[in-house]
PDB file of C-alpha atoms in Angstrom:
ATOM      1  CA  MET A   1     210.199-110.125  37.370  1.00  0.00           C
ATOM      2  CA  LYS A   2     213.983-110.461  37.180  1.00  0.00           C
ATOM      3  CA  PHE A   3     215.911-108.019  35.029  1.00  0.00           C
ATOM      4  CA  LEU A   4     219.263-108.299  33.310  1.00  0.00           C
ATOM      5  CA  PRO A   5     222.258-106.336  34.607  1.00  0.00           C
ATOM      6  CA  VAL A   6     222.336-102.674  33.701  1.00  0.00           C
ATOM      7  CA  SER A   7     225.476-103.415  31.674  1.00  0.00           C
ATOM      8  CA  PHE A   8     223.338-104.873  28.904  1.00  0.00           C
ATOM      9  CA  LEU A   9     221.376-101.635  28.588  1.00  0.00           C
ATOM     10  CA  ILE A  10     224.606 -99.628  28.665  1.00  0.00           C
ATOM     11  CA  LEU A  11     225.904-101.831  25.845  1.00  0.00           C
ATOM     12  CA  ALA A  12     222.794-101.072  23.806  1.00  0.00           C
ATOM     13  CA  LEU A  13     223.205 -97.340  24.250  1.00  0.00           C
ATOM     14  CA  ALA A  14     226.939 -97.431  23.576  1.00  0.00           C
ATOM     15  CA  THR A  15     226.391 -99.353  20.365  1.00  0.00           C
ATOM     16  CA  ALA A  16     223.719 -96.911  19.222  1.00  0.00           C
ATOM     17  CA  ALA A  17     226.043 -94.000  19.963  1.00  0.00           C
ATOM     18  CA  ALA A  18     228.722 -95.600  17.818  1.00  0.00           C
ATOM     19  CA  PHE A  19     226.328 -95.421  14.875  1.00  0.00           C
ATOM     20  CA  ALA A  20     225.294 -91.848  15.706  1.00  0.00           C
ATOM     21  CA  TYR A  21     223.418 -90.190  12.870  1.00  0.00           C
ATOM     22  CA  ASP A  22     222.538 -86.776  14.317  1.00  0.00           C
ATOM     23  CA  PRO A  23     225.063 -83.899  14.109  1.00  0.00           C
ATOM     24  CA  SER A  24     227.596 -83.810  16.914  1.00  0.00           C
ATOM     25  CA  PRO A  25     226.890 -81.214  19.638  1.00  0.00           C
ATOM     26  CA  LEU A  26     229.122 -78.197  20.050  1.00  0.00           C
ATOM     27  CA  GLN A  27     228.244 -77.634  23.699  1.00  0.00           C
ATOM     28  CA  ASP A  28     228.006 -79.789  26.820  1.00  0.00           C
ATOM     29  CA  ILE A  29     224.229 -79.696  27.200  1.00  0.00           C
ATOM     30  CA  CYS A  30     221.266 -78.297  25.298  1.00  0.00           C
ATOM     31  CA  VAL A  31     218.108 -79.285  27.181  1.00  0.00           C
ATOM     32  CA  ALA A  32     215.071 -78.826  24.943  1.00  0.00           C
ATOM     33  CA  THR A  33     212.415 -76.328  26.000  1.00  0.00           C
ATOM     34  CA  ASN A  34     209.056 -75.197  24.625  1.00  0.00           C
ATOM     35  CA  ASP A  35     209.656 -71.664  25.893  1.00  0.00           C
ATOM     36  CA  LEU A  36     210.598 -69.857  22.685  1.00  0.00           C
ATOM     37  CA  ASN A  37     211.804 -66.814  24.593  1.00  0.00           C
ATOM     38  CA  SER A  38     214.286 -68.595  26.830  1.00  0.00           C
ATOM     39  CA  GLY A  39     216.737 -70.252  24.497  1.00  0.00           C
ATOM     40  CA  VAL A  40     218.458 -70.756  21.176  1.00  0.00           C
ATOM     41  CA  PHE A  41     217.057 -72.919  18.368  1.00  0.00           C
ATOM     42  CA  VAL A  42     219.379 -75.934  17.899  1.00  0.00           C
ATOM     43  CA  ASN A  43     218.708 -79.093  15.856  1.00  0.00           C
ATOM     44  CA  GLY A  44     214.924 -78.821  15.819  1.00  0.00           C
ATOM     45  CA  LYS A  45     214.417 -77.661  19.404  1.00  0.00           C
ATOM     46  CA  PHE A  46     214.985 -74.568  21.509  1.00  0.00           C
ATOM     47  CA  CYS A  47     217.562 -74.977  24.283  1.00  0.00           C
ATOM     48  CA  LYS A  48     217.156 -73.606  27.754  1.00  0.00           C
ATOM     49  CA  ASP A  49     219.976 -71.620  29.291  1.00  0.00           C
ATOM     50  CA  PRO A  50     222.521 -74.292  30.406  1.00  0.00           C
ATOM     51  CA  LYS A  51     222.861 -72.455  33.707  1.00  0.00           C
ATOM     52  CA  GLN A  52     219.183 -73.141  34.353  1.00  0.00           C
ATOM     53  CA  ALA A  53     219.438 -76.913  33.732  1.00  0.00           C
ATOM     54  CA  THR A  54     218.897 -79.342  36.597  1.00  0.00           C
ATOM     55  CA  ALA A  55     219.512 -83.053  37.147  1.00  0.00           C
ATOM     56  CA  ASP A  56     215.807 -83.681  36.504  1.00  0.00           C
ATOM     57  CA  ASP A  57     216.304 -82.590  32.885  1.00  0.00           C
ATOM     58  CA  PHE A  58     218.456 -85.692  32.377  1.00  0.00           C
ATOM     59  CA  LEU A  59     216.103 -88.150  34.092  1.00  0.00           C
ATOM     60  CA  PHE A  60     213.387 -90.188  32.343  1.00  0.00           C
ATOM     61  CA  THR A  61     211.084 -92.291  34.537  1.00  0.00           C
ATOM     62  CA  GLY A  62     208.737 -93.621  31.858  1.00  0.00           C
ATOM     63  CA  PHE A  63     210.279 -97.098  31.840  1.00  0.00           C
ATOM     64  CA  ARG A  64     209.435 -97.887  35.460  1.00  0.00           C
ATOM     65  CA  ASN A  65     206.088 -99.520  34.715  1.00  0.00           C
ATOM     66  CA  PRO A  66     205.073-102.046  32.022  1.00  0.00           C
ATOM     67  CA  GLY A  67     203.284-100.710  28.967  1.00  0.00           C
ATOM     68  CA  ASN A  68     199.631-101.606  28.401  1.00  0.00           C
ATOM     69  CA  THR A  69     199.541-104.478  25.901  1.00  0.00           C
ATOM     70  CA  SER A  70     195.733-104.770  25.912  1.00  0.00           C
ATOM     71  CA  ASN A  71     195.377-103.713  22.288  1.00  0.00           C
ATOM     72  CA  PRO A  72     194.985-105.428  18.895  1.00  0.00           C
ATOM     73  CA  LEU A  73     198.758-105.839  18.475  1.00  0.00           C
ATOM     74  CA  GLY A  74     199.446-107.133  21.970  1.00  0.00           C
ATOM     75  CA  SER A  75     202.454-104.859  22.348  1.00  0.00           C
ATOM     76  CA  LYS A  76     203.275-101.401  23.634  1.00  0.00           C
ATOM     77  CA  VAL A  77     206.236 -99.213  22.724  1.00  0.00           C
ATOM     78  CA  THR A  78     207.186 -96.574  25.291  1.00  0.00           C
ATOM     79  CA  PRO A  79     209.569 -94.146  23.577  1.00  0.00           C
ATOM     80  CA  ALA A  80     212.185 -92.025  25.276  1.00  0.00           C
ATOM     81  CA  PHE A  81     212.772 -89.757  22.295  1.00  0.00           C
ATOM     82  CA  ILE A  82     213.389 -86.010  22.337  1.00  0.00           C
ATOM     83  CA  ASP A  83     209.669 -85.210  22.694  1.00  0.00           C
ATOM     84  CA  GLN A  84     209.482 -87.281  25.892  1.00  0.00           C
ATOM     85  CA  PHE A  85     213.025 -86.706  27.186  1.00  0.00           C
ATOM     86  CA  PRO A  86     214.264 -83.091  26.712  1.00  0.00           C
ATOM     87  CA  GLY A  87     217.733 -83.860  28.052  1.00  0.00           C
ATOM     88  CA  LEU A  88     218.494 -85.878  24.904  1.00  0.00           C
ATOM     89  CA  ASN A  89     218.591 -82.776  22.724  1.00  0.00           C
ATOM     90  CA  THR A  90     221.738 -82.716  20.490  1.00  0.00           C
ATOM     91  CA  LEU A  91     223.060 -85.968  21.997  1.00  0.00           C
ATOM     92  CA  GLY A  92     222.195 -88.180  19.004  1.00  0.00           C
ATOM     93  CA  ILE A  93     220.685 -91.046  20.974  1.00  0.00           C
ATOM     94  CA  SER A  94     217.367 -92.288  22.375  1.00  0.00           C
ATOM     95  CA  MET A  95     215.701 -95.403  23.778  1.00  0.00           C
ATOM     96  CA  ALA A  96     212.415 -97.286  23.828  1.00  0.00           C
ATOM     97  CA  ARG A  97     210.843 -99.902  26.068  1.00  0.00           C
ATOM     98  CA  ILE A  98     208.797-102.586  24.265  1.00  0.00           C
ATOM     99  CA  ASP A  99     206.350-104.767  26.201  1.00  0.00           C
ATOM    100  CA  PHE A 100     204.794-107.858  24.604  1.00  0.00           C
ATOM    101  CA  ALA A 101     201.830-109.978  25.647  1.00  0.00           C
ATOM    102  CA  PRO A 102     202.054-113.632  24.543  1.00  0.00           C
ATOM    103  CA  GLY A 103     201.825-113.518  20.755  1.00  0.00           C
ATOM    104  CA  GLY A 104     202.283-109.739  20.789  1.00  0.00           C
ATOM    105  CA  LEU A 105     203.711-108.057  17.701  1.00  0.00           C
ATOM    106  CA  ASN A 106     205.634-104.859  17.105  1.00  0.00           C
ATOM    107  CA  PRO A 107     204.577-104.723  13.432  1.00  0.00           C
ATOM    108  CA  PRO A 108     206.814-104.050  10.424  1.00  0.00           C
ATOM    109  CA  HIS A 109     208.067-100.480  10.630  1.00  0.00           C
ATOM    110  CA  THR A 110     211.097 -98.311   9.906  1.00  0.00           C
ATOM    111  CA  HIS A 111     213.077 -95.619  11.683  1.00  0.00           C
ATOM    112  CA  PRO A 112     214.080 -93.215   8.891  1.00  0.00           C
ATOM    113  CA  ARG A 113     216.697 -91.441  10.994  1.00  0.00           C
ATOM    114  CA  GLY A 114     218.125 -94.103  13.276  1.00  0.00           C
ATOM    115  CA  THR A 115     219.757 -97.504  13.618  1.00  0.00           C
ATOM    116  CA  GLU A 116     218.197 -99.623  16.384  1.00  0.00           C
ATOM    117  CA  VAL A 117     219.905-102.106  18.700  1.00  0.00           C
ATOM    118  CA  LEU A 118     217.547-104.343  20.691  1.00  0.00           C
ATOM    119  CA  VAL A 119     218.238-106.108  24.005  1.00  0.00           C
ATOM    120  CA  VAL A 120     215.861-108.871  25.150  1.00  0.00           C
ATOM    121  CA  VAL A 121     215.295-108.701  28.908  1.00  0.00           C
ATOM    122  CA  GLU A 122     212.488-111.254  29.267  1.00  0.00           C
ATOM    123  CA  GLY A 123     210.897-113.804  26.929  1.00  0.00           C
ATOM    124  CA  THR A 124     211.530-115.083  23.414  1.00  0.00           C
ATOM    125  CA  LEU A 125     211.229-112.886  20.345  1.00  0.00           C
ATOM    126  CA  LEU A 126     211.249-113.638  16.625  1.00  0.00           C
ATOM    127  CA  VAL A 127     212.832-110.580  14.993  1.00  0.00           C
ATOM    128  CA  GLY A 128     213.923-109.636  11.518  1.00  0.00           C
ATOM    129  CA  PHE A 129     214.656-106.933   8.981  1.00  0.00           C
ATOM    130  CA  VAL A 130     214.397-106.740   5.190  1.00  0.00           C
ATOM    131  CA  THR A 131     217.093-105.208   3.011  1.00  0.00           C
ATOM    132  CA  SER A 132     216.421-102.722   0.226  1.00  0.00           C
ATOM    133  CA  ASN A 133     215.669-103.593  -3.408  1.00  0.00           C
ATOM    134  CA  GLN A 134     219.406-103.307  -4.119  1.00  0.00           C
ATOM    135  CA  LEU A 135     219.949-106.472  -2.052  1.00  0.00           C
ATOM    136  CA  ASN A 136     216.831-108.211  -3.367  1.00  0.00           C
ATOM    137  CA  ASN A 137     214.694-107.571  -0.266  1.00  0.00           C
ATOM    138  CA  THR A 138     216.540-110.256   1.676  1.00  0.00           C
ATOM    139  CA  LEU A 139     215.068-111.172   5.068  1.00  0.00           C
ATOM    140  CA  PHE A 140     217.465-111.512   8.010  1.00  0.00           C
ATOM    141  CA  THR A 141     215.668-113.141  10.929  1.00  0.00           C
ATOM    142  CA  LYS A 142     216.548-114.752  14.269  1.00  0.00           C
ATOM    143  CA  VAL A 143     214.888-116.037  17.416  1.00  0.00           C
ATOM    144  CA  LEU A 144     216.190-114.065  20.386  1.00  0.00           C
ATOM    145  CA  TYR A 145     216.332-115.177  23.985  1.00  0.00           C
ATOM    146  CA  LYS A 146     216.948-113.357  27.249  1.00  0.00           C
ATOM    147  CA  GLY A 147     220.265-111.530  27.029  1.00  0.00           C
ATOM    148  CA  ASP A 148     220.476-111.563  23.209  1.00  0.00           C
ATOM    149  CA  VAL A 149     221.173-108.379  21.265  1.00  0.00           C
ATOM    150  CA  PHE A 150     220.170-107.706  17.639  1.00  0.00           C
ATOM    151  CA  VAL A 151     220.705-104.671  15.432  1.00  0.00           C
ATOM    152  CA  PHE A 152     218.353-103.229  12.795  1.00  0.00           C
ATOM    153  CA  PRO A 153     220.129-101.003  10.231  1.00  0.00           C
ATOM    154  CA  ILE A 154     218.876 -97.465   9.714  1.00  0.00           C
ATOM    155  CA  GLY A 155     215.806 -97.079   7.526  1.00  0.00           C
ATOM    156  CA  LEU A 156     215.140-100.799   6.941  1.00  0.00           C
ATOM    157  CA  ILE A 157     211.772-102.445   7.629  1.00  0.00           C
ATOM    158  CA  HIS A 158     211.894-104.603  10.768  1.00  0.00           C
ATOM    159  CA  PHE A 159     209.631-106.303  13.315  1.00  0.00           C
ATOM    160  CA  GLN A 160     209.525-108.178  16.638  1.00  0.00           C
ATOM    161  CA  LEU A 161     207.075-110.969  17.543  1.00  0.00           C
ATOM    162  CA  ASN A 162     206.694-112.660  20.940  1.00  0.00           C
ATOM    163  CA  ILE A 163     206.643-116.360  20.095  1.00  0.00           C
ATOM    164  CA  GLY A 164     206.660-117.474  23.720  1.00  0.00           C
ATOM    165  CA  ASN A 165     203.761-118.261  26.015  1.00  0.00           C
ATOM    166  CA  THR A 166     204.726-115.609  28.553  1.00  0.00           C
ATOM    167  CA  TYR A 167     205.212-111.848  28.740  1.00  0.00           C
ATOM    168  CA  ALA A 168     208.292-110.491  26.935  1.00  0.00           C
ATOM    169  CA  LEU A 169     210.267-107.297  27.425  1.00  0.00           C
ATOM    170  CA  ALA A 170     212.946-105.611  25.346  1.00  0.00           C
ATOM    171  CA  PHE A 171     214.780-102.305  25.370  1.00  0.00           C
ATOM    172  CA  ALA A 172     216.007-100.550  22.245  1.00  0.00           C
ATOM    173  CA  GLY A 173     218.744 -97.967  21.802  1.00  0.00           C
ATOM    174  CA  LEU A 174     218.538 -95.738  18.719  1.00  0.00           C
ATOM    175  CA  SER A 175     221.167 -93.588  17.068  1.00  0.00           C
ATOM    176  CA  SER A 176     219.097 -90.409  16.928  1.00  0.00           C
ATOM    177  CA  GLN A 177     217.316 -88.199  19.425  1.00  0.00           C
ATOM    178  CA  ASN A 178     214.361 -88.301  17.021  1.00  0.00           C
ATOM    179  CA  PRO A 179     214.600 -91.495  14.936  1.00  0.00           C
ATOM    180  CA  GLY A 180     211.006 -91.331  13.707  1.00  0.00           C
ATOM    181  CA  VAL A 181     208.657 -94.295  13.192  1.00  0.00           C
ATOM    182  CA  ILE A 182     206.801 -95.316  10.034  1.00  0.00           C
ATOM    183  CA  THR A 183     204.506 -98.304  10.615  1.00  0.00           C
ATOM    184  CA  ILE A 184     204.104 -99.828   7.154  1.00  0.00           C
ATOM    185  CA  ALA A 185     200.461-100.971   7.307  1.00  0.00           C
ATOM    186  CA  ASN A 186     199.339 -97.712   8.922  1.00  0.00           C
ATOM    187  CA  ALA A 187     201.168 -95.594   6.346  1.00  0.00           C
ATOM    188  CA  VAL A 188     199.950 -97.543   3.296  1.00  0.00           C
ATOM    189  CA  PHE A 189     196.350 -98.352   4.246  1.00  0.00           C
ATOM    190  CA  GLY A 190     195.676 -95.763   6.929  1.00  0.00           C
ATOM    191  CA  ALA A 191     196.992 -92.652   5.159  1.00  0.00           C
ATOM    192  CA  LYS A 192     194.843 -89.531   5.513  1.00  0.00           C
ATOM    193  CA  PRO A 193     193.553 -88.745   2.963  1.00  0.00           C
ATOM    194  CA  PRO A 194     193.645 -92.311   1.606  1.00  0.00           C
ATOM    195  CA  ILE A 195     196.089 -93.332  -1.121  1.00  0.00           C
ATOM    196  CA  SER A 196     194.217 -93.887  -4.385  1.00  0.00           C
ATOM    197  CA  ALA A 197     192.853 -97.414  -4.742  1.00  0.00           C
ATOM    198  CA  ASP A 198     194.187 -97.380  -8.294  1.00  0.00           C
ATOM    199  CA  VAL A 199     197.686 -97.026  -6.900  1.00  0.00           C
ATOM    200  CA  LEU A 200     197.311 -99.731  -4.278  1.00  0.00           C
ATOM    201  CA  THR A 201     195.562-102.322  -6.461  1.00  0.00           C
ATOM    202  CA  LYS A 202     198.391-102.109  -8.983  1.00  0.00           C
ATOM    203  CA  ALA A 203     201.163-101.922  -6.378  1.00  0.00           C
ATOM    204  CA  PHE A 204     199.929-104.971  -4.428  1.00  0.00           C
ATOM    205  CA  GLN A 205     198.400-106.824  -7.384  1.00  0.00           C
ATOM    206  CA  VAL A 206     195.078-107.339  -5.593  1.00  0.00           C
ATOM    207  CA  ASP A 207     191.417-106.651  -6.298  1.00  0.00           C
ATOM    208  CA  LYS A 208     189.969-103.280  -5.310  1.00  0.00           C
ATOM    209  CA  LYS A 209     187.697-105.007  -2.782  1.00  0.00           C
ATOM    210  CA  VAL A 210     190.788-106.107  -0.873  1.00  0.00           C
ATOM    211  CA  VAL A 211     192.137-102.554  -0.848  1.00  0.00           C
ATOM    212  CA  ASP A 212     188.767-101.163   0.235  1.00  0.00           C
ATOM    213  CA  TYR A 213     188.635-103.694   3.071  1.00  0.00           C
ATOM    214  CA  LEU A 214     192.129-102.876   4.295  1.00  0.00           C
ATOM    215  CA  GLN A 215     191.563 -99.121   4.101  1.00  0.00           C
ATOM    216  CA  ALA A 216     188.392 -99.521   6.163  1.00  0.00           C
ATOM    217  CA  GLN A 217     190.259-101.167   9.049  1.00  0.00           C
ATOM    218  CA  PHE A 218     191.334 -99.353  12.197  1.00  0.00           C
ATOM    219  CA  TRP A 219     195.128 -99.274  12.079  1.00  0.00           C
ATOM    220  CA  TYR A 220     196.259 -99.202  15.689  1.00  0.00           C
ATOM    221  CA  ASP A 221     199.470 -97.378  16.618  1.00  0.00           C
ATOM    222  CA  ASN A 222     201.261 -99.034  19.554  1.00  0.00           C
ATOM    223  CA  ASN A 223     203.700 -96.153  20.053  1.00  0.00           C
TER     224      ASN A 223
END
């Protein structure tokens, strides 16, 4: 498999940094640690003593291999957020690798704390985002090809679908070390405990049998 120059990935990260949402750091490094006795609590995580940091703290190897797309969605998101990559702590940025089988979908979702910029490395993706009620829920959508870059504004519902007949790969840069993910179908129909059927039948203007059916489904999480 041929990959695009690293410059495209650097562009994605640089763009995400320009939209940084997290507070700016007041120190050079603040590697996250789970050892509550060894550091200071900063921005949701404890930091290890900077003098104890090593180069390995700033290395993430989780993108080396393709994600397993053998699931109902046909896609796999491999995040490099703060929980997977401690060196990101206080830096206001993160990444994700997204693998797609033919026809694979990264379903409608939002990142409540981060803008996303997507770089297509292989394949053809149909992508889009929907604006808020204030802008009449307008859909912005494009077909992306290898080398194309698309941005999804913070908090807005968006998706990516592989419309090609071959494997597709994309990398995303996000403007938060912990952008969060809310997959719409999972949140609405897979909430635990379930949202009242009275709420959902009125909200979606459907019969209760439809709501019962949807709530009974297994809502797969590809993250």
